[in-house]
Amino acid sequence: MNSKILVATHKNYRMPEDNLYLPVFVGKELHPDVNHTFQGDNTGDNISAKNPHYNELTALYWGWKNLDIDALGLVHYRRYLTEGHSKDLSTILNQEQLATLLKEADVILPKRRHYYIETNESHYVHAHEPEPLAITRQVISKEYPQYLPAFEKVMKQRSAHYFNMMVMKKKPLNEYCTWLFDVLAEVEDRVDYSNYTSYEQRVFGFLSELLLDTWLYTHPEYRTVEVNRIFLEKQNWPVKIAKFLKRKVTGHRS
């Protein structure tokens, strides 16, 4: 099986040596002189210029539109899928492991991220501008009503497959990306994010993290499997937890 896993990055960083992985410099259209080593997301059919608002999705769009392969994945320069636990590049999924997983599944996902004290919806509202999520609900209800039950299910859950990380076979990938980018385009037409902070202007990347499970729940015909997710750098958990609790009480603007 001919497969590629895109590694979305916005800066120079160490990358896997396995040719399964293709580093993609996102937002290349806006930063043409930053990196000349990695593949840019601004060739062929692309949305590279939307990277400040779509995050790593500009890499996914580029791969979906421009690579003719049997399976496509997306990870981040610091986050990878693995069947192990060690936080180094030697343990990330390799060609053999990927092929074995895809014999039994159509979609490979990272293990769920859990928010034990709040739902996905309440977490989003506390962490981000709430209006785009409300508009997403309106768009799905009006334009894609068959997905609304799954969307509401995801909103009420306390976990989800976050980070826009996955590997999909060609058929589900094409169906998912067609739906995802159509939904986001409809939301984009309705959201005025011009006065948002630069962080909150990454709105469509944030929204998409809740749309993956929405799509998967609506398409149970596709088999899924979960693997571990590793983060290559140290995280300051006391600070992260303090910020999480602060947003829970006072909202993201404080």
PDB file of C-alpha atoms in Angstrom:
ATOM      1  CA  MET A   1       0.000   0.000   0.000  1.00  0.00           C
ATOM      2  CA  ASN A   2       1.341   3.403  -1.026  1.00  0.00           C
ATOM      3  CA  SER A   3       0.984   5.640   2.036  1.00  0.00           C
ATOM      4  CA  LYS A   4       2.244   8.989   3.274  1.00  0.00           C
ATOM      5  CA  ILE A   5       1.988  10.692   6.644  1.00  0.00           C
ATOM      6  CA  LEU A   6       2.296  14.460   6.396  1.00  0.00           C
ATOM      7  CA  VAL A   7       4.189  16.237   9.165  1.00  0.00           C
ATOM      8  CA  ALA A   8       2.749  19.730   9.454  1.00  0.00           C
ATOM      9  CA  THR A   9       5.321  22.287  10.564  1.00  0.00           C
ATOM     10  CA  HIS A  10       5.683  26.061  10.582  1.00  0.00           C
ATOM     11  CA  LYS A  11       9.391  26.136  11.382  1.00  0.00           C
ATOM     12  CA  ASN A  12      12.621  24.217  10.965  1.00  0.00           C
ATOM     13  CA  TYR A  13      12.562  21.153  13.206  1.00  0.00           C
ATOM     14  CA  ARG A  14      13.995  17.647  13.355  1.00  0.00           C
ATOM     15  CA  MET A  15      12.011  15.237  11.202  1.00  0.00           C
ATOM     16  CA  PRO A  16      11.655  11.450  10.863  1.00  0.00           C
ATOM     17  CA  GLU A  17      14.125   9.743   8.541  1.00  0.00           C
ATOM     18  CA  ASP A  18      11.530   7.170   7.421  1.00  0.00           C
ATOM     19  CA  ASN A  19      10.300   8.158   3.940  1.00  0.00           C
ATOM     20  CA  LEU A  20       6.778   7.287   5.072  1.00  0.00           C
ATOM     21  CA  TYR A  21       6.797  10.808   6.508  1.00  0.00           C
ATOM     22  CA  LEU A  22       6.636  13.940   4.370  1.00  0.00           C
ATOM     23  CA  PRO A  23       7.341  17.235   6.182  1.00  0.00           C
ATOM     24  CA  VAL A  24       5.036  19.980   4.914  1.00  0.00           C
ATOM     25  CA  PHE A  25       5.764  23.620   5.671  1.00  0.00           C
ATOM     26  CA  VAL A  26       2.343  25.160   6.278  1.00  0.00           C
ATOM     27  CA  GLY A  27       1.497  28.710   5.300  1.00  0.00           C
ATOM     28  CA  LYS A  28       4.273  28.662   2.694  1.00  0.00           C
ATOM     29  CA  GLU A  29       2.373  31.113   0.523  1.00  0.00           C
ATOM     30  CA  LEU A  30       2.686  33.688   3.295  1.00  0.00           C
ATOM     31  CA  HIS A  31       6.293  32.843   4.210  1.00  0.00           C
ATOM     32  CA  PRO A  32       8.033  31.882   0.951  1.00  0.00           C
ATOM     33  CA  ASP A  33      11.554  32.510   2.240  1.00  0.00           C
ATOM     34  CA  VAL A  34      11.433  30.772   5.631  1.00  0.00           C
ATOM     35  CA  ASN A  35      12.203  27.211   4.561  1.00  0.00           C
ATOM     36  CA  HIS A  36      13.466  25.741   1.290  1.00  0.00           C
ATOM     37  CA  THR A  37      13.895  22.136   2.468  1.00  0.00           C
ATOM     38  CA  PHE A  38      10.392  20.931   3.301  1.00  0.00           C
ATOM     39  CA  GLN A  39       7.533  20.534   0.861  1.00  0.00           C
ATOM     40  CA  GLY A  40       5.392  23.671   0.849  1.00  0.00           C
ATOM     41  CA  ASP A  41       1.603  23.569   1.092  1.00  0.00           C
ATOM     42  CA  ASN A  42       1.337  26.173  -1.689  1.00  0.00           C
ATOM     43  CA  THR A  43       1.777  24.033  -4.806  1.00  0.00           C
ATOM     44  CA  GLY A  44      -0.994  22.675  -6.989  1.00  0.00           C
ATOM     45  CA  ASP A  45      -4.508  22.952  -5.589  1.00  0.00           C
ATOM     46  CA  ASN A  46      -4.027  24.524  -2.157  1.00  0.00           C
ATOM     47  CA  ILE A  47      -5.330  26.822   0.591  1.00  0.00           C
ATOM     48  CA  SER A  48      -1.900  27.779   1.914  1.00  0.00           C
ATOM     49  CA  ALA A  49      -2.846  31.445   2.354  1.00  0.00           C
ATOM     50  CA  LYS A  50      -5.543  30.402   4.839  1.00  0.00           C
ATOM     51  CA  ASN A  51      -3.047  28.804   7.217  1.00  0.00           C
ATOM     52  CA  PRO A  52      -3.439  31.489   9.953  1.00  0.00           C
ATOM     53  CA  HIS A  53      -7.078  30.414  10.196  1.00  0.00           C
ATOM     54  CA  TYR A  54      -6.937  26.721   9.231  1.00  0.00           C
ATOM     55  CA  ASN A  55      -3.753  25.632  11.033  1.00  0.00           C
ATOM     56  CA  GLU A  56      -2.453  22.204   9.999  1.00  0.00           C
ATOM     57  CA  LEU A  57      -5.497  21.675   7.787  1.00  0.00           C
ATOM     58  CA  THR A  58      -3.699  23.463   4.942  1.00  0.00           C
ATOM     59  CA  ALA A  59      -1.294  20.500   4.880  1.00  0.00           C
ATOM     60  CA  LEU A  60      -4.174  18.021   4.896  1.00  0.00           C
ATOM     61  CA  TYR A  61      -5.883  19.886   2.046  1.00  0.00           C
ATOM     62  CA  TRP A  62      -2.662  19.949   0.035  1.00  0.00           C
ATOM     63  CA  GLY A  63      -2.082  16.217   0.485  1.00  0.00           C
ATOM     64  CA  TRP A  64      -5.690  15.346  -0.289  1.00  0.00           C
ATOM     65  CA  LYS A  65      -5.687  17.357  -3.496  1.00  0.00           C
ATOM     66  CA  ASN A  66      -2.183  16.684  -4.799  1.00  0.00           C
ATOM     67  CA  LEU A  67      -1.033  13.199  -3.746  1.00  0.00           C
ATOM     68  CA  ASP A  68      -2.257  10.052  -5.503  1.00  0.00           C
ATOM     69  CA  ILE A  69      -1.807   7.473  -2.754  1.00  0.00           C
ATOM     70  CA  ASP A  70      -3.716   4.677  -1.033  1.00  0.00           C
ATOM     71  CA  ALA A  71      -3.651   6.183   2.469  1.00  0.00           C
ATOM     72  CA  LEU A  72      -2.838   9.625   3.829  1.00  0.00           C
ATOM     73  CA  GLY A  73      -2.075  10.709   7.377  1.00  0.00           C
ATOM     74  CA  LEU A  74      -1.476  13.934   9.254  1.00  0.00           C
ATOM     75  CA  VAL A  75       0.652  14.507  12.344  1.00  0.00           C
ATOM     76  CA  HIS A  76       2.472  17.532  13.789  1.00  0.00           C
ATOM     77  CA  TYR A  77       6.163  18.306  14.056  1.00  0.00           C
ATOM     78  CA  ARG A  78       5.971  17.663  17.814  1.00  0.00           C
ATOM     79  CA  ARG A  79       3.094  15.135  17.924  1.00  0.00           C
ATOM     80  CA  TYR A  80       3.131  11.671  16.377  1.00  0.00           C
ATOM     81  CA  LEU A  81       1.192   8.426  16.328  1.00  0.00           C
ATOM     82  CA  THR A  82       2.939   5.422  17.847  1.00  0.00           C
ATOM     83  CA  GLU A  83       2.331   1.927  19.144  1.00  0.00           C
ATOM     84  CA  GLY A  84       4.910   2.573  21.859  1.00  0.00           C
ATOM     85  CA  HIS A  85       5.257   5.103  24.650  1.00  0.00           C
ATOM     86  CA  SER A  86       8.777   6.526  24.441  1.00  0.00           C
ATOM     87  CA  LYS A  87       8.886  10.195  23.458  1.00  0.00           C
ATOM     88  CA  ASP A  88      11.332  10.037  20.589  1.00  0.00           C
ATOM     89  CA  LEU A  89      11.176   9.633  16.830  1.00  0.00           C
ATOM     90  CA  SER A  90      12.462   6.058  16.947  1.00  0.00           C
ATOM     91  CA  THR A  91       9.112   4.807  18.263  1.00  0.00           C
ATOM     92  CA  ILE A  92       6.691   6.461  15.826  1.00  0.00           C
ATOM     93  CA  LEU A  93       4.625   4.372  13.407  1.00  0.00           C
ATOM     94  CA  ASN A  94       6.717   2.835  10.653  1.00  0.00           C
ATOM     95  CA  GLN A  95       5.781   1.377   7.279  1.00  0.00           C
ATOM     96  CA  GLU A  96       5.326  -2.173   8.565  1.00  0.00           C
ATOM     97  CA  GLN A  97       3.199  -1.150  11.556  1.00  0.00           C
ATOM     98  CA  LEU A  98       1.050   1.101   9.399  1.00  0.00           C
ATOM     99  CA  ALA A  99       0.445  -1.638   6.844  1.00  0.00           C
ATOM    100  CA  THR A 100      -0.590  -4.062   9.588  1.00  0.00           C
ATOM    101  CA  LEU A 101      -3.017  -1.573  11.123  1.00  0.00           C
ATOM    102  CA  LEU A 102      -4.578  -0.750   7.751  1.00  0.00           C
ATOM    103  CA  LYS A 103      -5.319  -4.412   7.119  1.00  0.00           C
ATOM    104  CA  GLU A 104      -7.864  -4.273   9.935  1.00  0.00           C
ATOM    105  CA  ALA A 105      -8.945  -0.620   9.882  1.00  0.00           C
ATOM    106  CA  ASP A 106      -9.824   2.155   7.457  1.00  0.00           C
ATOM    107  CA  VAL A 107      -8.921   4.963   9.847  1.00  0.00           C
ATOM    108  CA  ILE A 108      -6.121   5.166  12.426  1.00  0.00           C
ATOM    109  CA  LEU A 109      -6.670   7.616  15.273  1.00  0.00           C
ATOM    110  CA  PRO A 110      -4.795   8.822  18.344  1.00  0.00           C
ATOM    111  CA  LYS A 111      -6.262   7.793  21.658  1.00  0.00           C
ATOM    112  CA  ARG A 112      -8.929  10.152  22.864  1.00  0.00           C
ATOM    113  CA  ARG A 113      -8.141  13.264  24.856  1.00  0.00           C
ATOM    114  CA  HIS A 114     -10.337  13.424  27.969  1.00  0.00           C
ATOM    115  CA  TYR A 115     -11.811  16.477  29.679  1.00  0.00           C
ATOM    116  CA  TYR A 116     -13.065  14.869  32.852  1.00  0.00           C
ATOM    117  CA  ILE A 117     -14.734  17.925  34.398  1.00  0.00           C
ATOM    118  CA  GLU A 118     -16.431  19.372  31.324  1.00  0.00           C
ATOM    119  CA  THR A 119     -17.877  18.431  27.964  1.00  0.00           C
ATOM    120  CA  ASN A 120     -16.279  19.132  24.605  1.00  0.00           C
ATOM    121  CA  GLU A 121     -18.740  21.962  24.098  1.00  0.00           C
ATOM    122  CA  SER A 122     -18.104  23.625  27.449  1.00  0.00           C
ATOM    123  CA  HIS A 123     -14.360  23.250  26.954  1.00  0.00           C
ATOM    124  CA  TYR A 124     -14.562  24.946  23.560  1.00  0.00           C
ATOM    125  CA  VAL A 125     -16.683  27.815  24.890  1.00  0.00           C
ATOM    126  CA  HIS A 126     -14.324  28.394  27.814  1.00  0.00           C
ATOM    127  CA  ALA A 127     -11.194  28.172  25.651  1.00  0.00           C
ATOM    128  CA  HIS A 128     -12.291  29.989  22.486  1.00  0.00           C
ATOM    129  CA  GLU A 129     -14.661  32.541  20.995  1.00  0.00           C
ATOM    130  CA  PRO A 130     -18.065  30.832  21.262  1.00  0.00           C
ATOM    131  CA  GLU A 131     -19.801  32.288  18.191  1.00  0.00           C
ATOM    132  CA  PRO A 132     -18.084  30.076  15.562  1.00  0.00           C
ATOM    133  CA  LEU A 133     -19.193  26.922  17.364  1.00  0.00           C
ATOM    134  CA  ALA A 134     -22.792  28.158  17.417  1.00  0.00           C
ATOM    135  CA  ILE A 135     -22.562  28.947  13.705  1.00  0.00           C
ATOM    136  CA  THR A 136     -21.118  25.498  13.015  1.00  0.00           C
ATOM    137  CA  ARG A 137     -24.160  23.971  14.699  1.00  0.00           C
ATOM    138  CA  GLN A 138     -26.424  26.135  12.519  1.00  0.00           C
ATOM    139  CA  VAL A 139     -24.587  25.157   9.332  1.00  0.00           C
ATOM    140  CA  ILE A 140     -24.745  21.456  10.118  1.00  0.00           C
ATOM    141  CA  SER A 141     -28.401  21.684  11.093  1.00  0.00           C
ATOM    142  CA  LYS A 142     -29.356  23.463   7.874  1.00  0.00           C
ATOM    143  CA  GLU A 143     -26.953  22.101   5.276  1.00  0.00           C
ATOM    144  CA  TYR A 144     -25.949  18.671   6.633  1.00  0.00           C
ATOM    145  CA  PRO A 145     -28.788  17.592   8.959  1.00  0.00           C
ATOM    146  CA  GLN A 146     -27.806  13.916   8.798  1.00  0.00           C
ATOM    147  CA  TYR A 147     -24.689  14.870  10.790  1.00  0.00           C
ATOM    148  CA  LEU A 148     -26.504  16.805  13.510  1.00  0.00           C
ATOM    149  CA  PRO A 149     -27.162  13.854  15.878  1.00  0.00           C
ATOM    150  CA  ALA A 150     -23.474  12.951  15.793  1.00  0.00           C
ATOM    151  CA  PHE A 151     -22.447  16.576  16.292  1.00  0.00           C
ATOM    152  CA  GLU A 152     -24.662  16.866  19.376  1.00  0.00           C
ATOM    153  CA  LYS A 153     -23.274  13.589  20.681  1.00  0.00           C
ATOM    154  CA  VAL A 154     -19.715  14.913  20.350  1.00  0.00           C
ATOM    155  CA  MET A 155     -20.703  18.169  22.078  1.00  0.00           C
ATOM    156  CA  LYS A 156     -22.046  16.279  25.105  1.00  0.00           C
ATOM    157  CA  GLN A 157     -19.080  13.923  25.431  1.00  0.00           C
ATOM    158  CA  ARG A 158     -16.077  14.570  27.650  1.00  0.00           C
ATOM    159  CA  SER A 159     -13.523  13.219  25.196  1.00  0.00           C
ATOM    160  CA  ALA A 160     -12.677  13.339  21.508  1.00  0.00           C
ATOM    161  CA  HIS A 161      -9.972  12.556  18.977  1.00  0.00           C
ATOM    162  CA  TYR A 162      -8.290  15.956  19.059  1.00  0.00           C
ATOM    163  CA  PHE A 163      -5.336  17.523  17.200  1.00  0.00           C
ATOM    164  CA  ASN A 164      -6.517  16.699  13.642  1.00  0.00           C
ATOM    165  CA  MET A 165      -4.275  13.637  13.673  1.00  0.00           C
ATOM    166  CA  MET A 166      -5.230  10.546  11.710  1.00  0.00           C
ATOM    167  CA  VAL A 167      -4.399   8.180   8.877  1.00  0.00           C
ATOM    168  CA  MET A 168      -7.174   7.366   6.400  1.00  0.00           C
ATOM    169  CA  LYS A 169      -7.487   5.132   3.406  1.00  0.00           C
ATOM    170  CA  LYS A 170      -8.238   6.926   0.152  1.00  0.00           C
ATOM    171  CA  LYS A 171     -12.018   6.447   0.044  1.00  0.00           C
ATOM    172  CA  PRO A 172     -12.865   7.668   3.563  1.00  0.00           C
ATOM    173  CA  LEU A 173     -10.241  10.418   3.224  1.00  0.00           C
ATOM    174  CA  ASN A 174     -11.884  11.785   0.104  1.00  0.00           C
ATOM    175  CA  GLU A 175     -15.339  11.664   1.666  1.00  0.00           C
ATOM    176  CA  TYR A 176     -14.181  13.203   4.950  1.00  0.00           C
ATOM    177  CA  CYS A 177     -12.174  16.030   3.394  1.00  0.00           C
ATOM    178  CA  THR A 178     -14.950  16.874   0.944  1.00  0.00           C
ATOM    179  CA  TRP A 179     -17.403  17.205   3.832  1.00  0.00           C
ATOM    180  CA  LEU A 180     -15.004  18.888   6.254  1.00  0.00           C
ATOM    181  CA  PHE A 181     -13.837  21.646   3.929  1.00  0.00           C
ATOM    182  CA  ASP A 182     -17.382  22.223   2.677  1.00  0.00           C
ATOM    183  CA  VAL A 183     -18.611  22.700   6.256  1.00  0.00           C
ATOM    184  CA  LEU A 184     -15.720  24.983   7.166  1.00  0.00           C
ATOM    185  CA  ALA A 185     -16.249  27.062   4.030  1.00  0.00           C
ATOM    186  CA  GLU A 186     -19.900  27.587   4.994  1.00  0.00           C
ATOM    187  CA  VAL A 187     -18.884  28.617   8.515  1.00  0.00           C
ATOM    188  CA  GLU A 188     -16.156  30.885   7.172  1.00  0.00           C
ATOM    189  CA  ASP A 189     -18.736  32.745   5.096  1.00  0.00           C
ATOM    190  CA  ARG A 190     -20.749  33.468   8.244  1.00  0.00           C
ATOM    191  CA  VAL A 191     -18.041  34.276  10.826  1.00  0.00           C
ATOM    192  CA  ASP A 192     -16.428  37.687  11.208  1.00  0.00           C
ATOM    193  CA  TYR A 193     -13.145  36.928  12.958  1.00  0.00           C
ATOM    194  CA  SER A 194     -11.430  40.205  12.007  1.00  0.00           C
ATOM    195  CA  ASN A 195     -11.396  41.450  15.609  1.00  0.00           C
ATOM    196  CA  TYR A 196     -10.291  38.151  17.147  1.00  0.00           C
ATOM    197  CA  THR A 197      -6.806  37.781  18.585  1.00  0.00           C
ATOM    198  CA  SER A 198      -4.270  36.108  16.290  1.00  0.00           C
ATOM    199  CA  TYR A 199      -4.678  32.931  18.358  1.00  0.00           C
ATOM    200  CA  GLU A 200      -8.466  32.932  18.058  1.00  0.00           C
ATOM    201  CA  GLN A 201      -8.241  33.586  14.330  1.00  0.00           C
ATOM    202  CA  ARG A 202      -7.077  29.986  14.063  1.00  0.00           C
ATOM    203  CA  VAL A 203     -10.772  29.252  14.452  1.00  0.00           C
ATOM    204  CA  PHE A 204     -11.287  26.698  11.662  1.00  0.00           C
ATOM    205  CA  GLY A 205      -8.451  24.537  12.885  1.00  0.00           C
ATOM    206  CA  PHE A 206     -10.053  24.521  16.344  1.00  0.00           C
ATOM    207  CA  LEU A 207     -13.531  23.725  15.018  1.00  0.00           C
ATOM    208  CA  SER A 208     -12.284  20.866  12.876  1.00  0.00           C
ATOM    209  CA  GLU A 209     -11.057  19.008  15.938  1.00  0.00           C
ATOM    210  CA  LEU A 210     -14.704  18.432  16.865  1.00  0.00           C
ATOM    211  CA  LEU A 211     -15.794  17.571  13.346  1.00  0.00           C
ATOM    212  CA  LEU A 212     -13.647  14.461  12.912  1.00  0.00           C
ATOM    213  CA  ASP A 213     -15.660  12.419  15.418  1.00  0.00           C
ATOM    214  CA  THR A 214     -18.854  13.956  14.066  1.00  0.00           C
ATOM    215  CA  TRP A 215     -18.017  12.531  10.668  1.00  0.00           C
ATOM    216  CA  LEU A 216     -16.866   9.174  12.009  1.00  0.00           C
ATOM    217  CA  TYR A 217     -20.028   8.652  14.069  1.00  0.00           C
ATOM    218  CA  THR A 218     -22.087   9.299  10.949  1.00  0.00           C
ATOM    219  CA  HIS A 219     -20.062   6.750   8.965  1.00  0.00           C
ATOM    220  CA  PRO A 220     -19.828   3.602  11.099  1.00  0.00           C
ATOM    221  CA  GLU A 221     -19.070   1.599   7.968  1.00  0.00           C
ATOM    222  CA  TYR A 222     -15.457   2.690   8.322  1.00  0.00           C
ATOM    223  CA  ARG A 223     -13.444   0.680  10.817  1.00  0.00           C
ATOM    224  CA  THR A 224     -11.240   2.605  13.228  1.00  0.00           C
ATOM    225  CA  VAL A 225      -8.330   1.742  15.486  1.00  0.00           C
ATOM    226  CA  GLU A 226      -6.600   3.838  18.132  1.00  0.00           C
ATOM    227  CA  VAL A 227      -2.870   4.073  18.809  1.00  0.00           C
ATOM    228  CA  ASN A 228      -0.850   6.099  21.273  1.00  0.00           C
ATOM    229  CA  ARG A 229      -0.010   9.754  20.752  1.00  0.00           C
ATOM    230  CA  ILE A 230       3.323  11.170  21.875  1.00  0.00           C
ATOM    231  CA  PHE A 231       4.492  14.761  22.361  1.00  0.00           C
ATOM    232  CA  LEU A 232       8.213  15.173  21.814  1.00  0.00           C
ATOM    233  CA  GLU A 233       8.781  18.087  24.172  1.00  0.00           C
ATOM    234  CA  LYS A 234       8.322  18.511  27.907  1.00  0.00           C
ATOM    235  CA  GLN A 235       5.023  19.991  29.040  1.00  0.00           C
ATOM    236  CA  ASN A 236       4.571  22.136  32.124  1.00  0.00           C
ATOM    237  CA  TRP A 237       1.536  20.368  33.493  1.00  0.00           C
ATOM    238  CA  PRO A 238       1.027  22.561  36.603  1.00  0.00           C
ATOM    239  CA  VAL A 239       0.850  25.652  34.378  1.00  0.00           C
ATOM    240  CA  LYS A 240      -1.415  23.940  31.832  1.00  0.00           C
ATOM    241  CA  ILE A 241      -3.787  22.743  34.557  1.00  0.00           C
ATOM    242  CA  ALA A 242      -3.862  26.188  36.178  1.00  0.00           C
ATOM    243  CA  LYS A 243      -4.731  27.825  32.853  1.00  0.00           C
ATOM    244  CA  PHE A 244      -7.391  25.194  32.206  1.00  0.00           C
ATOM    245  CA  LEU A 245      -9.057  25.838  35.567  1.00  0.00           C
ATOM    246  CA  LYS A 246      -8.814  29.605  35.126  1.00  0.00           C
ATOM    247  CA  ARG A 247     -10.592  29.427  31.752  1.00  0.00           C
ATOM    248  CA  LYS A 248     -13.239  27.236  33.322  1.00  0.00           C
ATOM    249  CA  VAL A 249     -14.038  29.977  35.842  1.00  0.00           C
ATOM    250  CA  THR A 250     -13.345  33.231  34.005  1.00  0.00           C
ATOM    251  CA  GLY A 251     -13.366  32.396  30.288  1.00  0.00           C
ATOM    252  CA  HIS A 252     -10.635  32.586  27.653  1.00  0.00           C
ATOM    253  CA  ARG A 253     -10.365  36.369  27.485  1.00  0.00           C
ATOM    254  CA  SER A 254      -9.056  36.803  31.041  1.00  0.00           C
TER     255      SER A 254
END
